[in-house]
Amino acid sequence: MNRSELIIQIIALATLIIACVLVWILTTEVFHVEGDILSVPMDLDSESDLIDRLYRMIPLLCVAMLLSIAFAFYIEEWLSETTWYYRIINQHISILANIPSLIYGILVVCIFLFQVGKFSNFTLVLAIVFLVVPVTIQTTQSAIRGVDLSVREAAYALGANRWQVITDHVFPRAFPKITGGVFTVISRVLAIAVLLIIVCELRTSIIQDVGSYEISSNVFVLISLALLSCVLSSFLQK
Amino acid sequence: METNNHSIETKNLNLWYGDFQALMDVSVNIPAGKITALIGPSGCGKTTLLRCFNRVNERYGNVTTKGEIKILGKNIYDPDVSLLELRKTVGMVFQRPNPLPISVYENILFGLRIHSPFGSLTRNQADEIVEEALTSVFLWDDLKDKLKVRATSLQLEQQQKLCIARLLPLKPQIILMDEPCSALDAKGTLAVEELMGILAGKYTFLIVTHNMAQARRVSTECIYMFLGELIEHRETQALFETPDHPKTADYVQMRYG
């Protein structure tokens, strides 16, 4: 790993942390204004409300995946691999995609369900975006890279432009792998949905009787360690 | 349109990959309608020079080019040059046969389809064009019953000939070949060389090769390059028998390489 690589990774990590803090502030401060559509608190007593909301996330899920696939094509086909923004974007994606889906689920539950106490649609939207976007982009990227260079060279040398190369050759060749990636993402999302439903049930049946619940600090330590190892693995696997 | 019967003329062509200078002041005139071979040790810029001529190099980013390249009298770095037209005029055959992973039939028509408005090609015309292109590379008899076969499943020799055949419907003036026979066996090599011999005259060929015997067999003029510089450009026979430059002599007489 050379120095410029390290600098890029550190910049990527820093911007990622700043982005997370901003998101935190936005979700806890801005979107919890009374009456905001995005922050209508959830009726935690009814499980059906949660499931209803989860169903409503399906269109969003589809849009997020399609946009991610489009974005992956943009980064792979339009951005040059040597530019710094390509490298930073790539680093972000690889850090985020490396984080196990369970961590997102636990974070969503801990932060928004217990600490903030309000479980808004916006939280769900955010969770889905974090869950879906990086992994979809990453699998699509690897599918695009998997298309043999000779195919591109042949098409370009015959005078095809970028769009023709993508629509006629790269996309059809990468399509099976892209669909594979989409199914991976669906499995991640379903797992989180299950986690949310279970926690919601537990909360309504057990925890509410106790009145309050303090999450052990050990959980946060473990989550931090998990995040740290994700970052390290994405740094070192380059 | 052609000036002094030269298909390609370069003047003081310099090229850098990042900080590394791959071509230094290359000035060369490639005669029209003949086969010119580019020889030299690995990494001397042969392929880079070849790739300049249809501007495929630009796709790799980080490439700086200075100097002038005139193809058929027109500077290809002029802003009004369309890459589409340039690549139609200057076809390229790669080291490894790279037919597109579609049928033989569609492979030959692909170039034409992207250069003509959608739906302007009738079924009959298409059939004729495919037959003509395959006939001129002597593949028609072998492949006329296999037109729907995926091109990547053919023998390597047939694949490479197909790669040449798919350039022909575009009516190129110049065909660039980057070690076209290095992936082929002796029989395939012979077949491709014969094909070049027959097509020369109609098209200008520029071929990069590591095989000096091949350069000697097929080319009429020969260019020797060393570390990004053009050392010698003469008729093939003269270059091999009485090289002017000591570096060329070292290389062609196998003292170096």
CSV table of C-alpha atoms in Angstrom, one decimal:
chain,number,residue,atom,x,y,z
A,1,MET,CA,0.0,0.0,0.0
A,2,ASN,CA,1.6,3.2,-1.1
A,3,ARG,CA,1.2,6.6,0.5
A,4,SER,CA,-1.3,8.1,-1.9
A,5,GLU,CA,-3.5,5.1,-1.4
A,6,LEU,CA,-3.4,5.6,2.4
A,7,ILE,CA,-4.2,9.3,2.0
A,8,ILE,CA,-7.2,8.5,-0.2
A,9,GLN,CA,-8.4,5.9,2.4
A,10,ILE,CA,-8.1,8.3,5.3
A,11,ILE,CA,-9.9,11.1,3.4
A,12,ALA,CA,-12.6,8.6,2.5
A,13,LEU,CA,-13.0,7.5,6.1
A,14,ALA,CA,-13.1,11.1,7.3
A,15,THR,CA,-15.7,12.2,4.9
A,16,LEU,CA,-17.7,9.1,5.8
A,17,ILE,CA,-17.6,10.0,9.5
A,18,ILE,CA,-18.6,13.6,8.7
A,19,ALA,CA,-21.5,12.3,6.6
A,20,CYS,CA,-22.7,10.0,9.4
A,21,VAL,CA,-22.6,12.8,11.9
A,22,LEU,CA,-24.6,15.0,9.5
A,23,VAL,CA,-27.1,12.3,9.0
A,24,TRP,CA,-27.4,11.8,12.8
A,25,ILE,CA,-28.1,15.5,13.3
A,26,LEU,CA,-30.6,15.6,10.4
A,27,THR,CA,-32.5,12.6,11.7
A,28,THR,CA,-32.5,13.5,15.4
A,29,GLU,CA,-32.9,17.3,15.1
A,30,VAL,CA,-34.4,18.3,11.8
A,31,PHE,CA,-36.8,15.6,11.0
A,32,HIS,CA,-38.3,15.2,14.4
A,33,VAL,CA,-40.2,18.4,14.2
A,34,GLU,CA,-43.8,17.7,15.2
A,35,GLY,CA,-46.1,17.1,12.3
A,36,ASP,CA,-43.3,16.4,9.8
A,37,ILE,CA,-44.6,13.7,7.5
A,38,LEU,CA,-41.3,11.9,7.5
A,39,SER,CA,-41.1,11.8,11.3
A,40,VAL,CA,-44.6,10.6,12.2
A,41,PRO,CA,-43.8,8.4,15.2
A,42,MET,CA,-44.7,4.9,14.8
A,43,ASP,CA,-47.4,3.3,16.9
A,44,LEU,CA,-45.1,0.8,18.6
A,45,ASP,CA,-48.0,-1.0,20.2
A,46,SER,CA,-49.2,-2.5,17.0
A,47,GLU,CA,-47.0,-4.8,15.0
A,48,SER,CA,-49.2,-4.4,12.0
A,49,ASP,CA,-48.2,-0.8,11.7
A,50,LEU,CA,-44.6,-1.8,11.4
A,51,ILE,CA,-45.3,-4.4,8.8
A,52,ASP,CA,-47.5,-1.9,6.9
A,53,ARG,CA,-44.7,0.5,6.8
A,54,LEU,CA,-42.2,-2.1,5.7
A,55,TYR,CA,-44.5,-3.0,2.8
A,56,ARG,CA,-44.5,0.6,1.8
A,57,MET,CA,-40.8,0.6,1.5
A,58,ILE,CA,-40.8,-1.9,-1.4
A,59,PRO,CA,-41.1,0.7,-4.2
A,60,LEU,CA,-38.4,2.7,-2.5
A,61,LEU,CA,-36.2,-0.4,-2.4
A,62,CYS,CA,-36.7,-0.9,-6.1
A,63,VAL,CA,-35.9,2.7,-7.0
A,64,ALA,CA,-32.8,2.6,-4.8
A,65,MET,CA,-31.5,-0.5,-6.5
A,66,LEU,CA,-32.1,0.8,-10.0
A,67,LEU,CA,-30.4,4.1,-9.2
A,68,SER,CA,-27.5,2.2,-7.6
A,69,ILE,CA,-27.1,0.1,-10.7
A,70,ALA,CA,-27.1,3.2,-12.9
A,71,PHE,CA,-24.6,4.9,-10.6
A,72,ALA,CA,-22.3,1.9,-10.7
A,73,PHE,CA,-22.3,2.1,-14.5
A,74,TYR,CA,-21.6,5.8,-14.2
A,75,ILE,CA,-18.6,5.2,-12.0
A,76,GLU,CA,-17.2,2.3,-14.0
A,77,GLU,CA,-17.7,3.6,-17.5
A,78,TRP,CA,-17.4,7.4,-17.2
A,79,LEU,CA,-15.0,8.1,-14.4
A,80,SER,CA,-11.4,7.4,-14.9
A,81,GLU,CA,-9.8,5.0,-12.5
A,82,THR,CA,-6.9,7.3,-11.8
A,83,THR,CA,-8.9,10.3,-10.6
A,84,TRP,CA,-9.0,11.0,-6.8
A,85,TYR,CA,-12.8,11.2,-6.7
A,86,TYR,CA,-13.2,7.8,-8.3
A,87,ARG,CA,-10.9,6.4,-5.6
A,88,ILE,CA,-12.6,8.1,-2.8
A,89,ILE,CA,-16.1,7.0,-4.0
A,90,ASN,CA,-14.8,3.5,-4.3
A,91,GLN,CA,-13.4,3.6,-0.8
A,92,HIS,CA,-16.7,4.8,0.6
A,93,ILE,CA,-18.6,2.1,-1.2
A,94,SER,CA,-16.2,-0.6,-0.1
A,95,ILE,CA,-16.3,0.4,3.6
A,96,LEU,CA,-20.1,0.7,3.6
A,97,ALA,CA,-20.6,-2.5,1.7
A,98,ASN,CA,-18.3,-4.4,4.0
A,99,ILE,CA,-20.5,-3.7,7.1
A,100,PRO,CA,-22.6,-6.7,7.9
A,101,SER,CA,-26.3,-6.0,7.5
A,102,LEU,CA,-26.9,-7.0,11.1
A,103,ILE,CA,-25.0,-4.0,12.3
A,104,TYR,CA,-27.2,-1.7,10.4
A,105,GLY,CA,-30.2,-3.5,11.9
A,106,ILE,CA,-28.9,-3.2,15.4
A,107,LEU,CA,-28.0,0.4,14.9
A,108,VAL,CA,-31.4,1.2,13.6
A,109,VAL,CA,-33.0,-0.6,16.5
A,110,CYS,CA,-30.7,0.9,19.2
A,111,ILE,CA,-30.5,4.5,18.0
A,112,PHE,CA,-33.9,5.1,16.7
A,113,LEU,CA,-36.1,2.6,18.6
A,114,PHE,CA,-34.7,2.9,22.1
A,115,GLN,CA,-32.7,6.0,22.4
A,116,VAL,CA,-34.6,8.5,20.3
A,117,GLY,CA,-37.8,6.8,21.0
A,118,LYS,CA,-39.3,7.8,17.7
A,119,PHE,CA,-39.3,5.4,14.9
A,120,SER,CA,-40.0,7.5,11.8
A,121,ASN,CA,-40.4,6.6,8.2
A,122,PHE,CA,-37.3,8.6,7.6
A,123,THR,CA,-35.3,6.2,9.7
A,124,LEU,CA,-36.5,3.3,7.7
A,125,VAL,CA,-35.7,5.1,4.4
A,126,LEU,CA,-32.2,5.8,5.7
A,127,ALA,CA,-31.7,2.2,6.8
A,128,ILE,CA,-32.8,0.9,3.5
A,129,VAL,CA,-30.5,3.3,1.6
A,130,PHE,CA,-27.5,2.3,3.7
A,131,LEU,CA,-28.3,-1.4,3.3
A,132,VAL,CA,-29.1,-1.4,-0.4
A,133,VAL,CA,-27.0,1.2,-2.1
A,134,PRO,CA,-23.4,0.3,-1.3
A,135,VAL,CA,-23.8,-3.5,-1.8
A,136,THR,CA,-25.8,-3.0,-5.1
A,137,ILE,CA,-23.1,-0.6,-6.4
A,138,GLN,CA,-20.3,-3.0,-5.4
A,139,THR,CA,-21.8,-6.1,-6.9
A,140,THR,CA,-22.7,-4.2,-10.1
A,141,GLN,CA,-19.2,-2.8,-10.3
A,142,SER,CA,-17.6,-6.2,-10.0
A,143,ALA,CA,-20.1,-7.5,-12.7
A,144,ILE,CA,-19.1,-4.7,-15.0
A,145,ARG,CA,-15.4,-5.3,-14.4
A,146,GLY,CA,-16.0,-8.9,-15.1
A,147,VAL,CA,-16.8,-8.2,-18.7
A,148,ASP,CA,-13.8,-9.1,-20.7
A,149,LEU,CA,-11.7,-6.2,-21.8
A,150,SER,CA,-11.4,-7.6,-25.3
A,151,VAL,CA,-15.1,-7.2,-25.8
A,152,ARG,CA,-14.9,-3.6,-25.1
A,153,GLU,CA,-11.8,-3.1,-27.1
A,154,ALA,CA,-13.4,-4.8,-30.1
A,155,ALA,CA,-16.5,-2.7,-29.9
A,156,TYR,CA,-14.7,0.6,-29.4
A,157,ALA,CA,-12.2,-0.2,-32.2
A,158,LEU,CA,-15.2,-0.7,-34.5
A,159,GLY,CA,-16.3,2.8,-33.7
A,160,ALA,CA,-19.0,2.1,-31.2
A,161,ASN,CA,-19.6,4.9,-28.7
A,162,ARG,CA,-19.9,4.5,-25.0
A,163,TRP,CA,-23.7,4.0,-25.0
A,164,GLN,CA,-23.5,1.4,-27.7
A,165,VAL,CA,-20.8,-0.5,-25.9
A,166,ILE,CA,-22.8,-0.5,-22.7
A,167,THR,CA,-26.2,-1.3,-24.1
A,168,ASP,CA,-25.1,-3.8,-26.7
A,169,HIS,CA,-22.3,-5.6,-24.8
A,170,VAL,CA,-21.4,-4.7,-21.3
A,171,PHE,CA,-25.0,-4.8,-19.9
A,172,PRO,CA,-26.1,-8.0,-21.5
A,173,ARG,CA,-22.8,-9.7,-20.4
A,174,ALA,CA,-23.0,-8.3,-16.8
A,175,PHE,CA,-26.7,-8.9,-16.4
A,176,PRO,CA,-26.6,-12.3,-14.7
A,177,LYS,CA,-24.1,-11.1,-12.1
A,178,ILE,CA,-26.1,-7.9,-11.5
A,179,THR,CA,-29.2,-9.9,-10.8
A,180,GLY,CA,-27.2,-12.1,-8.5
A,181,GLY,CA,-26.2,-9.0,-6.6
A,182,VAL,CA,-29.8,-7.8,-6.4
A,183,PHE,CA,-30.8,-11.0,-4.8
A,184,THR,CA,-28.0,-10.7,-2.2
A,185,VAL,CA,-29.4,-7.3,-1.4
A,186,ILE,CA,-32.9,-8.6,-1.1
A,187,SER,CA,-31.8,-11.2,1.4
A,188,ARG,CA,-30.0,-8.5,3.5
A,189,VAL,CA,-33.1,-6.3,3.5
A,190,LEU,CA,-35.4,-9.2,4.4
A,191,ALA,CA,-33.1,-10.2,7.3
A,192,ILE,CA,-33.3,-6.7,8.7
A,193,ALA,CA,-37.1,-6.6,8.3
A,194,VAL,CA,-37.3,-9.8,10.3
A,195,LEU,CA,-35.0,-8.3,13.0
A,196,LEU,CA,-37.2,-5.2,13.2
A,197,ILE,CA,-40.4,-7.2,13.6
A,198,ILE,CA,-38.9,-9.4,16.3
A,199,VAL,CA,-37.6,-6.5,18.3
A,200,CYS,CA,-40.9,-4.7,17.9
A,201,GLU,CA,-42.7,-7.8,19.2
A,202,LEU,CA,-40.3,-8.1,22.1
A,203,ARG,CA,-40.7,-4.5,23.0
A,204,THR,CA,-44.4,-4.6,23.1
A,205,SER,CA,-44.7,-7.8,25.0
A,206,ILE,CA,-41.8,-7.8,27.5
A,207,ILE,CA,-39.9,-4.5,27.7
A,208,GLN,CA,-42.9,-2.3,28.0
A,209,ASP,CA,-43.8,-4.1,31.3
A,210,VAL,CA,-40.5,-3.1,32.7
A,211,GLY,CA,-41.1,0.5,31.8
A,212,SER,CA,-37.6,1.4,30.6
A,213,TYR,CA,-34.7,-0.4,29.2
A,214,GLU,CA,-31.0,0.5,29.2
A,215,ILE,CA,-28.9,-0.9,26.5
A,216,SER,CA,-25.7,-2.3,27.9
A,217,SER,CA,-22.6,-0.4,27.0
A,218,ASN,CA,-21.0,-3.6,25.9
A,219,VAL,CA,-23.3,-3.6,22.9
A,220,PHE,CA,-21.9,-0.3,21.7
A,221,VAL,CA,-18.3,-1.5,22.3
A,222,LEU,CA,-18.9,-4.6,20.2
A,223,ILE,CA,-20.6,-2.6,17.5
A,224,SER,CA,-17.7,-0.2,17.4
A,225,LEU,CA,-15.2,-3.1,17.1
A,226,ALA,CA,-17.3,-4.6,14.3
A,227,LEU,CA,-17.3,-1.3,12.5
A,228,LEU,CA,-13.6,-0.9,13.0
A,229,SER,CA,-12.8,-4.3,11.6
A,230,CYS,CA,-15.0,-3.6,8.6
A,231,VAL,CA,-13.0,-0.4,7.9
A,232,LEU,CA,-9.8,-2.3,8.3
A,233,SER,CA,-10.8,-5.1,6.1
A,234,SER,CA,-11.9,-2.7,3.3
A,235,PHE,CA,-8.5,-0.8,3.7
A,236,LEU,CA,-6.4,-3.9,3.5
A,237,GLN,CA,-8.3,-5.9,0.9
A,238,LYS,CA,-7.4,-3.3,-1.8
B,1,MET,CA,-6.8,13.2,-50.9
B,2,GLU,CA,-3.7,11.1,-50.2
B,3,THR,CA,-0.5,13.1,-50.1
B,4,ASN,CA,2.6,11.5,-51.6
B,5,ASN,CA,0.9,8.1,-51.4
B,6,HIS,CA,1.3,8.0,-47.6
B,7,SER,CA,-1.6,6.7,-45.6
B,8,ILE,CA,-0.2,7.7,-42.3
B,9,GLU,CA,2.2,10.5,-41.5
B,10,THR,CA,3.4,11.5,-38.1
B,11,LYS,CA,5.5,14.4,-37.2
B,12,ASN,CA,7.4,14.6,-33.9
B,13,LEU,CA,4.9,12.4,-32.1
B,14,ASN,CA,5.5,12.3,-28.3
B,15,LEU,CA,3.4,10.3,-25.9
B,16,TRP,CA,3.5,9.9,-22.1
B,17,TYR,CA,1.7,7.5,-19.8
B,18,GLY,CA,1.7,9.7,-16.7
B,19,ASP,CA,5.4,10.6,-16.3
B,20,PHE,CA,6.7,7.8,-18.5
B,21,GLN,CA,7.5,8.8,-22.0
B,22,ALA,CA,6.6,6.0,-24.3
B,23,LEU,CA,7.2,7.6,-27.7
B,24,MET,CA,9.9,10.1,-28.5
B,25,ASP,CA,9.8,12.3,-31.5
B,26,VAL,CA,8.5,9.7,-33.8
B,27,SER,CA,8.2,10.9,-37.4
B,28,VAL,CA,7.2,8.3,-39.9
B,29,ASN,CA,5.4,7.9,-43.2
B,30,ILE,CA,3.5,4.7,-43.9
B,31,PRO,CA,3.0,4.0,-47.6
B,32,ALA,CA,-0.5,3.4,-48.8
B,33,GLY,CA,-1.6,-0.1,-50.0
B,34,LYS,CA,1.4,-1.9,-48.6
B,35,ILE,CA,2.2,-4.0,-45.6
B,36,THR,CA,4.5,-2.2,-43.1
B,37,ALA,CA,5.9,-4.1,-40.1
B,38,LEU,CA,6.8,-2.6,-36.8
B,39,ILE,CA,9.5,-4.6,-35.0
B,40,GLY,CA,11.5,-4.1,-31.8
B,41,PRO,CA,12.0,-5.5,-28.3
B,42,SER,CA,9.1,-5.6,-25.8
B,43,GLY,CA,8.1,-2.3,-24.3
B,44,CYS,CA,9.6,-0.2,-27.1
B,45,GLY,CA,6.4,1.5,-28.0
B,46,LYS,CA,5.3,-0.5,-31.1
B,47,THR,CA,1.8,-1.2,-29.8
B,48,THR,CA,1.5,2.3,-28.4
B,49,LEU,CA,2.3,3.8,-31.7
B,50,LEU,CA,-0.1,1.5,-33.4
B,51,ARG,CA,-2.9,2.4,-31.0
B,52,CYS,CA,-2.3,6.1,-31.6
B,53,PHE,CA,-3.6,5.7,-35.1
B,54,ASN,CA,-7.2,5.1,-34.2
B,55,ARG,CA,-7.0,6.9,-30.9
B,56,VAL,CA,-7.8,3.8,-28.8
B,57,ASN,CA,-5.0,4.9,-26.4
B,58,GLU,CA,-7.2,7.8,-25.1
B,59,ARG,CA,-9.5,5.4,-23.4
B,60,TYR,CA,-6.9,4.6,-20.8
B,61,GLY,CA,-6.7,8.0,-19.2
B,62,ASN,CA,-3.4,9.5,-18.1
B,63,VAL,CA,-2.2,9.6,-21.6
B,64,THR,CA,-0.7,12.8,-23.1
B,65,THR,CA,0.0,13.0,-26.8
B,66,LYS,CA,1.9,15.8,-28.5
B,67,GLY,CA,2.7,16.1,-32.2
B,68,GLU,CA,0.9,15.5,-35.4
B,69,ILE,CA,-0.7,12.4,-36.9
B,70,LYS,CA,-2.1,12.7,-40.3
B,71,ILE,CA,-4.2,9.9,-41.7
B,72,LEU,CA,-5.1,10.3,-45.4
B,73,GLY,CA,-3.9,13.8,-45.1
B,74,LYS,CA,-6.1,14.8,-42.2
B,75,ASN,CA,-4.8,15.5,-38.7
B,76,ILE,CA,-6.7,13.1,-36.4
B,77,TYR,CA,-6.3,15.4,-33.4
B,78,ASP,CA,-8.3,18.2,-35.1
B,79,PRO,CA,-11.4,19.0,-33.1
B,80,ASP,CA,-13.7,18.4,-36.1
B,81,VAL,CA,-12.5,14.8,-36.4
B,82,SER,CA,-15.2,12.2,-35.4
B,83,LEU,CA,-13.9,9.2,-33.6
B,84,LEU,CA,-16.6,7.2,-35.2
B,85,GLU,CA,-15.4,8.1,-38.7
B,86,LEU,CA,-11.8,7.6,-37.8
B,87,ARG,CA,-12.3,4.2,-36.4
B,88,LYS,CA,-14.3,3.3,-39.5
B,89,THR,CA,-11.4,4.3,-41.7
B,90,VAL,CA,-8.8,2.7,-39.5
B,91,GLY,CA,-9.7,-0.8,-38.4
B,92,MET,CA,-7.9,-2.7,-35.7
B,93,VAL,CA,-7.1,-6.4,-35.2
B,94,PHE,CA,-6.0,-7.4,-31.7
B,95,GLN,CA,-3.4,-9.7,-30.3
B,96,ARG,CA,-5.9,-12.2,-29.0
B,97,PRO,CA,-8.8,-12.9,-31.4
B,98,ASN,CA,-11.6,-10.9,-29.9
B,99,PRO,CA,-14.9,-11.6,-31.7
B,100,LEU,CA,-17.8,-10.2,-29.8
B,101,PRO,CA,-19.7,-12.9,-27.9
B,102,ILE,CA,-22.6,-12.9,-30.3
B,103,SER,CA,-23.2,-14.9,-33.5
B,104,VAL,CA,-20.9,-14.9,-36.5
B,105,TYR,CA,-23.5,-13.1,-38.5
B,106,GLU,CA,-24.1,-10.3,-36.0
B,107,ASN,CA,-20.3,-9.9,-35.5
B,108,ILE,CA,-19.9,-9.0,-39.1
B,109,LEU,CA,-22.8,-6.7,-39.1
B,110,PHE,CA,-22.1,-5.0,-35.7
B,111,GLY,CA,-19.8,-2.4,-37.2
B,112,LEU,CA,-22.2,-1.6,-40.0
B,113,ARG,CA,-25.1,-1.3,-37.6
B,114,ILE,CA,-23.5,1.3,-35.4
B,115,HIS,CA,-22.5,3.3,-38.4
B,116,SER,CA,-25.8,3.3,-40.2
B,117,PRO,CA,-29.2,4.6,-39.1
B,118,PHE,CA,-31.3,2.1,-37.3
B,119,GLY,CA,-33.3,-0.2,-39.5
B,120,SER,CA,-31.7,1.0,-42.7
B,121,LEU,CA,-30.2,-2.4,-43.5
B,122,THR,CA,-32.5,-4.9,-45.2
B,123,ARG,CA,-32.3,-8.6,-44.6
B,124,ASN,CA,-31.1,-9.2,-48.2
B,125,GLN,CA,-28.4,-6.6,-48.0
B,126,ALA,CA,-27.2,-7.9,-44.7
B,127,ASP,CA,-27.0,-11.5,-46.0
B,128,GLU,CA,-25.0,-10.2,-49.0
B,129,ILE,CA,-22.6,-8.2,-46.9
B,130,VAL,CA,-22.0,-11.1,-44.6
B,131,GLU,CA,-21.3,-13.4,-47.5
B,132,GLU,CA,-19.0,-10.9,-49.2
B,133,ALA,CA,-17.0,-10.3,-46.0
B,134,LEU,CA,-16.6,-14.0,-45.2
B,135,THR,CA,-15.7,-14.8,-48.8
B,136,SER,CA,-12.9,-12.2,-48.9
B,137,VAL,CA,-11.3,-13.8,-45.8
B,138,PHE,CA,-11.9,-17.4,-47.2
B,139,LEU,CA,-14.2,-18.3,-44.4
B,140,TRP,CA,-17.5,-18.5,-46.3
B,141,ASP,CA,-17.2,-22.2,-47.2
B,142,ASP,CA,-16.4,-23.2,-43.6
B,143,LEU,CA,-18.9,-21.0,-41.9
B,144,LYS,CA,-21.9,-20.7,-44.3
B,145,ASP,CA,-23.8,-23.3,-42.2
B,146,LYS,CA,-22.6,-21.9,-38.9
B,147,LEU,CA,-23.7,-18.2,-39.2
B,148,LYS,CA,-25.8,-18.5,-36.1
B,149,VAL,CA,-23.0,-20.0,-34.0
B,150,ARG,CA,-21.5,-18.0,-31.3
B,151,ALA,CA,-18.3,-16.5,-32.7
B,152,THR,CA,-16.3,-17.2,-29.5
B,153,SER,CA,-16.8,-21.0,-30.1
B,154,LEU,CA,-14.9,-21.0,-33.4
B,155,GLN,CA,-11.3,-22.1,-33.8
B,156,LEU,CA,-8.8,-19.4,-33.0
B,157,GLU,CA,-7.7,-19.1,-36.6
B,158,GLN,CA,-11.3,-18.7,-37.7
B,159,GLN,CA,-11.9,-16.2,-35.0
B,160,GLN,CA,-8.9,-14.0,-36.0
B,161,LYS,CA,-10.0,-14.2,-39.7
B,162,LEU,CA,-13.5,-13.2,-38.5
B,163,CYS,CA,-12.0,-10.2,-36.7
B,164,ILE,CA,-10.5,-9.1,-40.0
B,165,ALA,CA,-13.7,-9.9,-41.9
B,166,ARG,CA,-15.9,-7.7,-39.6
B,167,LEU,CA,-13.8,-4.7,-40.5
B,168,LEU,CA,-14.3,-5.1,-44.2
B,169,PRO,CA,-18.0,-4.0,-44.5
B,170,LEU,CA,-17.0,-0.7,-43.0
B,171,LYS,CA,-14.6,-0.2,-46.0
B,172,PRO,CA,-11.6,0.8,-44.0
B,173,GLN,CA,-8.5,2.3,-45.7
B,174,ILE,CA,-6.0,1.2,-43.1
B,175,ILE,CA,-5.9,-2.0,-41.0
B,176,LEU,CA,-3.8,-2.0,-37.8
B,177,MET,CA,-2.7,-5.4,-36.5
B,178,ASP,CA,-1.3,-5.9,-33.1
B,179,GLU,CA,0.6,-9.2,-33.2
B,180,PRO,CA,-2.3,-10.8,-35.0
B,181,CYS,CA,-0.7,-14.2,-35.1
B,182,SER,CA,0.8,-14.6,-31.6
B,183,ALA,CA,-2.2,-16.6,-30.4
B,184,LEU,CA,-2.3,-18.8,-33.5
B,185,ASP,CA,-0.4,-22.0,-34.4
B,186,ALA,CA,1.8,-22.3,-37.5
B,187,LYS,CA,-1.1,-23.2,-39.8
B,188,GLY,CA,-3.3,-20.3,-38.5
B,189,THR,CA,-0.4,-17.9,-38.9
B,190,LEU,CA,0.2,-19.0,-42.4
B,191,ALA,CA,-3.5,-18.5,-43.2
B,192,VAL,CA,-3.6,-15.0,-41.8
B,193,GLU,CA,-0.4,-14.1,-43.5
B,194,GLU,CA,-1.7,-15.3,-46.9
B,195,LEU,CA,-4.8,-13.4,-46.3
B,196,MET,CA,-2.9,-10.2,-45.6
B,197,GLY,CA,-0.9,-10.7,-48.8
B,198,ILE,CA,-4.0,-11.0,-50.8
B,199,LEU,CA,-5.8,-8.0,-49.2
B,200,ALA,CA,-2.7,-5.7,-49.4
B,201,GLY,CA,-3.1,-3.3,-52.2
B,202,LYS,CA,-6.7,-2.8,-51.3
B,203,TYR,CA,-5.9,-1.8,-47.8
B,204,THR,CA,-2.9,-0.4,-46.0
B,205,PHE,CA,-1.6,-2.8,-43.4
B,206,LEU,CA,0.4,-1.9,-40.3
B,207,ILE,CA,1.5,-4.9,-38.3
B,208,VAL,CA,3.2,-5.2,-35.0
B,209,THR,CA,5.1,-8.4,-34.7
B,210,HIS,CA,7.7,-10.0,-32.4
B,211,ASN,CA,8.4,-12.6,-35.0
B,212,MET,CA,11.2,-11.3,-37.3
B,213,ALA,CA,10.7,-14.1,-39.7
B,214,GLN,CA,7.1,-13.0,-40.1
B,215,ALA,CA,8.0,-9.4,-40.6
B,216,ARG,CA,10.4,-10.5,-43.3
B,217,ARG,CA,7.8,-12.8,-45.0
B,218,VAL,CA,4.9,-10.4,-45.1
B,219,SER,CA,6.1,-6.8,-45.1
B,220,THR,CA,7.4,-4.6,-47.8
B,221,GLU,CA,8.6,-1.9,-45.4
B,222,CYS,CA,9.9,-2.3,-41.9
B,223,ILE,CA,10.3,0.0,-39.0
B,224,TYR,CA,12.6,-0.8,-36.1
B,225,MET,CA,11.8,0.9,-32.8
B,226,PHE,CA,13.9,0.9,-29.6
B,227,LEU,CA,12.9,2.5,-26.3
B,228,GLY,CA,10.2,4.7,-27.8
B,229,GLU,CA,12.4,6.0,-30.6
B,230,LEU,CA,12.2,5.2,-34.2
B,231,ILE,CA,15.6,3.9,-35.2
B,232,GLU,CA,15.3,2.8,-38.7
B,233,HIS,CA,12.6,2.7,-41.4
B,234,ARG,CA,13.5,1.1,-44.7
B,235,GLU,CA,12.4,-1.6,-47.1
B,236,THR,CA,12.2,-4.9,-45.3
B,237,GLN,CA,14.9,-6.6,-47.3
B,238,ALA,CA,17.4,-3.8,-46.9
B,239,LEU,CA,16.7,-3.5,-43.2
B,240,PHE,CA,17.3,-7.1,-42.6
B,241,GLU,CA,20.3,-7.5,-44.9
B,242,THR,CA,22.2,-4.3,-44.6
B,243,PRO,CA,20.9,-2.4,-41.6
B,244,ASP,CA,22.2,1.2,-41.3
B,245,HIS,CA,22.1,1.5,-37.6
B,246,PRO,CA,24.1,-0.7,-35.3
B,247,LYS,CA,21.1,-1.1,-32.9
B,248,THR,CA,19.0,-2.5,-35.7
B,249,ALA,CA,21.8,-4.8,-36.7
B,250,ASP,CA,22.1,-6.1,-33.2
B,251,TYR,CA,18.4,-6.8,-33.1
B,252,VAL,CA,17.8,-8.3,-36.5
B,253,GLN,CA,20.9,-10.5,-36.2
B,254,MET,CA,19.6,-11.7,-32.8
B,255,ARG,CA,22.4,-10.3,-30.8
B,256,TYR,CA,19.8,-8.4,-28.8
B,257,GLY,CA,16.2,-9.1,-28.2
